[in-house]
Coordinates of C-alpha atoms in Angstrom, one line a residue:
M46 CA -11.7 22.5 7.5
F47 CA -8.0 23.3 7.7
R48 CA -8.0 23.5 11.5
F49 CA -9.9 20.2 11.6
L50 CA -7.4 18.5 9.4
K51 CA -4.5 20.0 11.4
G52 CA -6.1 18.6 14.6
Q53 CA -6.5 15.2 13.0
F54 CA -2.9 15.3 11.9
W55 CA -1.7 15.8 15.5
L56 CA -4.2 13.3 16.8
N57 CA -2.7 10.7 14.5
H58 CA 0.9 11.8 15.2
P59 CA 1.7 8.6 17.1
D60 CA 1.0 6.6 13.9
H61 CA 3.5 8.7 12.1
K62 CA 6.2 7.7 14.7
I63 CA 5.2 4.0 14.4
V64 CA 5.6 4.1 10.6
L65 CA 8.9 5.9 10.9
A66 CA 10.3 3.5 13.5
L67 CA 9.1 0.3 11.8
G68 CA 10.1 1.5 8.3
A69 CA 13.6 2.5 9.5
G70 CA 14.0 -0.6 11.5
V71 CA 13.0 -3.0 8.7
G72 CA 15.1 -1.1 6.1
L73 CA 18.2 -1.0 8.3
A74 CA 17.9 -4.7 9.1
A75 CA 17.6 -5.6 5.4
E76 CA 20.6 -3.4 4.6
A77 CA 22.7 -5.0 7.4
L78 CA 21.7 -8.4 6.0
T79 CA 22.8 -7.4 2.5
V80 CA 26.2 -6.1 3.8
F81 CA 26.8 -9.2 5.9
M82 CA 25.9 -11.7 3.2
T83 CA 28.0 -9.9 0.6
L84 CA 31.1 -9.7 2.8
Y85 CA 30.7 -13.2 4.2
T86 CA 30.0 -15.1 1.0
R87 CA 32.3 -13.0 -1.2
E88 CA 30.0 -13.6 -4.1
P89 CA 30.1 -11.0 -6.9
Y90 CA 26.3 -10.7 -6.8
T91 CA 24.5 -8.2 -4.6
V92 CA 20.8 -7.4 -4.1
L93 CA 20.0 -4.1 -2.5
L94 CA 16.9 -4.9 -0.4
G95 CA 16.6 -2.2 2.2
S96 CA 14.6 0.5 0.6
G97 CA 12.5 -1.9 -1.6
V98 CA 11.5 -4.1 1.3
T99 CA 10.7 -1.1 3.4
L100 CA 8.4 0.2 0.7
V101 CA 6.5 -3.0 0.0
L102 CA 6.1 -4.1 3.6
G103 CA 5.3 -0.6 4.6
L104 CA 2.5 -0.3 2.1
F105 CA 1.0 -3.6 3.3
F106 CA 1.2 -2.4 6.9
L107 CA -0.4 0.9 6.0
T108 CA -3.3 -0.8 4.3
L109 CA -4.2 -2.4 7.7
I110 CA -3.8 1.0 9.4
F111 CA -6.0 2.7 6.8
A112 CA -8.7 0.1 7.2
G113 CA -8.6 0.5 11.0
H114 CA -8.9 4.2 10.7
F115 CA -12.0 4.1 8.6
F116 CA -13.4 1.3 10.8
I117 CA -12.7 2.7 14.2
E118 CA -11.8 6.4 14.1
F119 CA -14.6 7.2 11.7
D120 CA -17.1 6.0 14.3
I121 CA -15.4 7.8 17.1
G122 CA -15.4 11.1 15.1
L123 CA -19.1 10.8 14.3
S124 CA -20.0 10.0 17.9
M125 CA -18.2 13.2 19.0
G126 CA -20.1 15.4 16.6
A127 CA -17.9 15.5 13.5
T128 CA -19.5 15.5 10.2
R129 CA -19.2 12.6 7.8
R130 CA -17.6 14.8 5.1
R131 CA -14.9 16.0 7.6
M132 CA -14.1 12.6 8.8
L133 CA -13.9 11.3 5.2
A134 CA -11.5 14.1 4.3
A135 CA -9.5 13.7 7.5
G136 CA -9.2 9.9 6.8
L137 CA -7.8 10.4 3.3
F138 CA -5.6 13.3 4.5
N139 CA -4.1 11.1 7.2
C140 CA -3.6 8.3 4.7
L141 CA -1.6 10.6 2.5
C142 CA 0.5 11.9 5.4
L143 CA 1.4 8.3 6.5
E144 CA 2.4 7.4 3.0
G145 CA 4.5 10.6 2.8
V146 CA 6.3 9.5 6.0
L147 CA 6.9 6.0 4.5
L148 CA 8.2 7.5 1.2
A149 CA 10.5 9.8 3.1
V150 CA 12.0 6.9 5.0
T151 CA 12.3 4.9 1.8
A152 CA 14.2 7.7 0.1
A153 CA 16.6 8.1 3.1
L154 CA 17.3 4.4 3.2
R155 CA 17.9 4.3 -0.6
A156 CA 20.5 7.1 -0.3
L157 CA 22.1 5.2 2.6
E158 CA 22.2 1.8 0.9
W159 CA 23.8 3.3 -2.3
A160 CA 26.3 5.1 -0.2
V161 CA 27.2 1.9 1.6
Y162 CA 27.3 0.0 -1.7
V163 CA 29.5 2.5 -3.6
G164 CA 31.6 3.8 -0.7
W165 CA 32.3 0.5 1.0
L166 CA 31.2 -2.7 -0.7
Q167 CA 32.6 -1.9 -4.1
K168 CA 35.9 -0.9 -2.5
S169 CA 36.1 -3.9 -0.3
L170 CA 35.2 -6.3 -3.2
P171 CA 36.7 -4.9 -6.4
G172 CA 35.1 -7.8 -8.5
L173 CA 31.6 -6.9 -7.3
L174 CA 29.1 -6.9 -10.2
P175 CA 26.4 -4.2 -10.6
A176 CA 23.8 -4.7 -7.8
V177 CA 20.3 -5.8 -8.4
D178 CA 18.2 -2.9 -7.1
F179 CA 14.9 -4.1 -5.7
L180 CA 13.5 -0.5 -5.4
G181 CA 14.9 0.3 -8.9
V182 CA 12.7 -2.5 -10.3
L183 CA 9.6 -0.9 -8.7
L184 CA 10.6 2.5 -10.0
G185 CA 10.9 1.0 -13.4
L186 CA 7.2 0.2 -13.5
P187 CA 5.1 2.2 -16.0
L188 CA 3.2 5.2 -14.6
W189 CA 0.0 3.3 -14.1
G190 CA 2.0 0.7 -12.1
K191 CA 3.5 3.3 -9.8
L192 CA 0.0 4.9 -9.3
L193 CA -1.5 1.5 -8.5
L194 CA 1.3 0.7 -6.1
L195 CA 0.8 3.9 -4.1
A196 CA -2.9 4.4 -4.4
G197 CA -3.7 0.7 -3.9
P198 CA -3.2 0.7 -0.1
I199 CA -5.4 3.8 0.3
F200 CA -8.1 2.4 -1.8
L201 CA -8.1 -1.0 -0.2
G202 CA -7.9 0.4 3.3
F203 CA -10.7 2.9 2.7
V204 CA -13.0 0.4 1.0
G205 CA -12.3 -2.4 3.5
G206 CA -12.7 -0.1 6.5
V207 CA -15.9 1.4 5.3
L208 CA -17.5 -1.9 4.5
I209 CA -16.6 -3.3 7.9
Q210 CA -17.8 -0.1 9.5
R211 CA -21.1 -0.5 7.7
F212 CA -21.7 -4.2 7.6
G213 CA -19.6 -5.5 10.5
R214 CA -18.5 -9.1 10.0
R215 CA -20.6 -9.4 6.9
G216 CA -18.3 -6.8 5.3
F217 CA -15.6 -9.5 5.1
W218 CA -17.7 -11.5 2.7
V219 CA -18.3 -8.4 0.6
L220 CA -14.5 -8.0 0.4
W221 CA -14.1 -11.7 -0.4
G222 CA -16.5 -11.4 -3.2
A223 CA -14.7 -8.3 -4.6
F224 CA -11.4 -10.2 -4.4
M225 CA -12.9 -13.1 -6.3
L226 CA -14.2 -10.9 -9.0
G227 CA -11.1 -8.7 -9.2
F228 CA -8.3 -11.2 -9.0
V229 CA -9.3 -14.8 -9.2
L230 CA -11.6 -14.6 -12.2
P231 CA -9.2 -12.6 -14.3
S232 CA -6.3 -14.9 -13.4
N233 CA -8.4 -17.9 -14.5
A234 CA -9.4 -16.1 -17.7
L235 CA -5.7 -16.0 -18.6
S236 CA -5.6 -19.8 -18.5
W237 CA -8.5 -20.3 -20.9
D238 CA -7.4 -22.3 -23.9
T239 CA -8.8 -20.0 -26.6
E240 CA -7.4 -18.7 -29.8
L241 CA -7.1 -15.3 -28.2
L242 CA -4.1 -16.5 -26.1
H243 CA -2.3 -17.9 -29.1
T244 CA -1.3 -14.6 -30.5
A245 CA 0.3 -11.5 -29.0
A246 CA -2.4 -9.3 -30.2
G247 CA -5.1 -11.5 -28.8
L248 CA -3.4 -11.7 -25.4
A249 CA -2.9 -8.0 -25.3
G250 CA -6.6 -7.5 -26.2
L251 CA -7.7 -9.8 -23.5
L252 CA -5.5 -8.1 -20.9
G253 CA -6.8 -4.8 -22.0
M254 CA -10.4 -5.9 -21.6
L255 CA -9.7 -7.3 -18.2
G256 CA -8.0 -4.1 -17.2
W257 CA -10.9 -2.0 -18.2
I258 CA -13.3 -4.3 -16.4
G259 CA -11.2 -4.2 -13.3
A260 CA -11.0 -0.4 -13.4
A261 CA -14.7 -0.1 -13.8
A262 CA -15.3 -2.5 -10.9
A263 CA -12.9 -0.6 -8.7
A264 CA -14.5 2.7 -9.6
A265 CA -18.0 1.3 -8.8
L266 CA -16.7 -0.2 -5.5
G267 CA -15.0 3.0 -4.5
G268 CA -18.0 5.1 -5.3
W269 CA -20.2 2.8 -3.3
A270 CA -17.8 3.1 -0.4
V271 CA -17.9 6.9 -0.5
W272 CA -21.7 6.8 -0.5
L273 CA -21.7 4.5 2.5
A274 CA -19.2 6.7 4.3
L275 CA -21.3 9.8 3.7
H276 CA -24.4 8.0 4.9
A277 CA -22.8 6.1 7.8
S278 CA -24.8 5.7 11.0
V279 CA -23.3 6.4 14.5
R280 CA -22.7 3.2 16.3
S281 CA -23.3 3.2 20.1
E282 CA -21.6 -0.1 20.8

């Protein structure tokens, strides 16, 4: 299994370079925009965007890559004789590797933007107020929020890719139905004019109930996707 995962890692090595290049490019562009706007406008307010934008856009981009992996490469691996368990393990392993590359780029950009802010901007503009740190806001999320932010792309990419691999175009409607149940209905529930929403305790209870329902639905959908992956058929087309 280790040799198989190692082979899959080097097979997907071009994806690592793409994530590295795009993440660094987007982050450096956002940092350059921050520096330019701060020096040009001479406003005392600064927003550090580079690392935060890189992380958010990178996770969205990775979600599409993960879906493509479980949709395309899963079929290719099965057609070449790999087992379903190995391809499932390799897919999740590659997802973690790509997220690791993105987090490494984000950490490097965060160190750079703070060095530029403290070592240059604060010295050039003595009246500069403390910066609004976009990534700092994300890091301030509770533990479940951080886990959801990092695990969400892997989960969505895996489920989306497996459903499309299994059902083809019809898999889109399955995803649409899951989206409606997981996001639209809970958001509408918060707009219900009930006595539960008139008190903090009632609102907290409703949010907690919706959270447990969402977690149970996600677990059921994820378990179903794993079952589909382990029973996937080899497509010849």
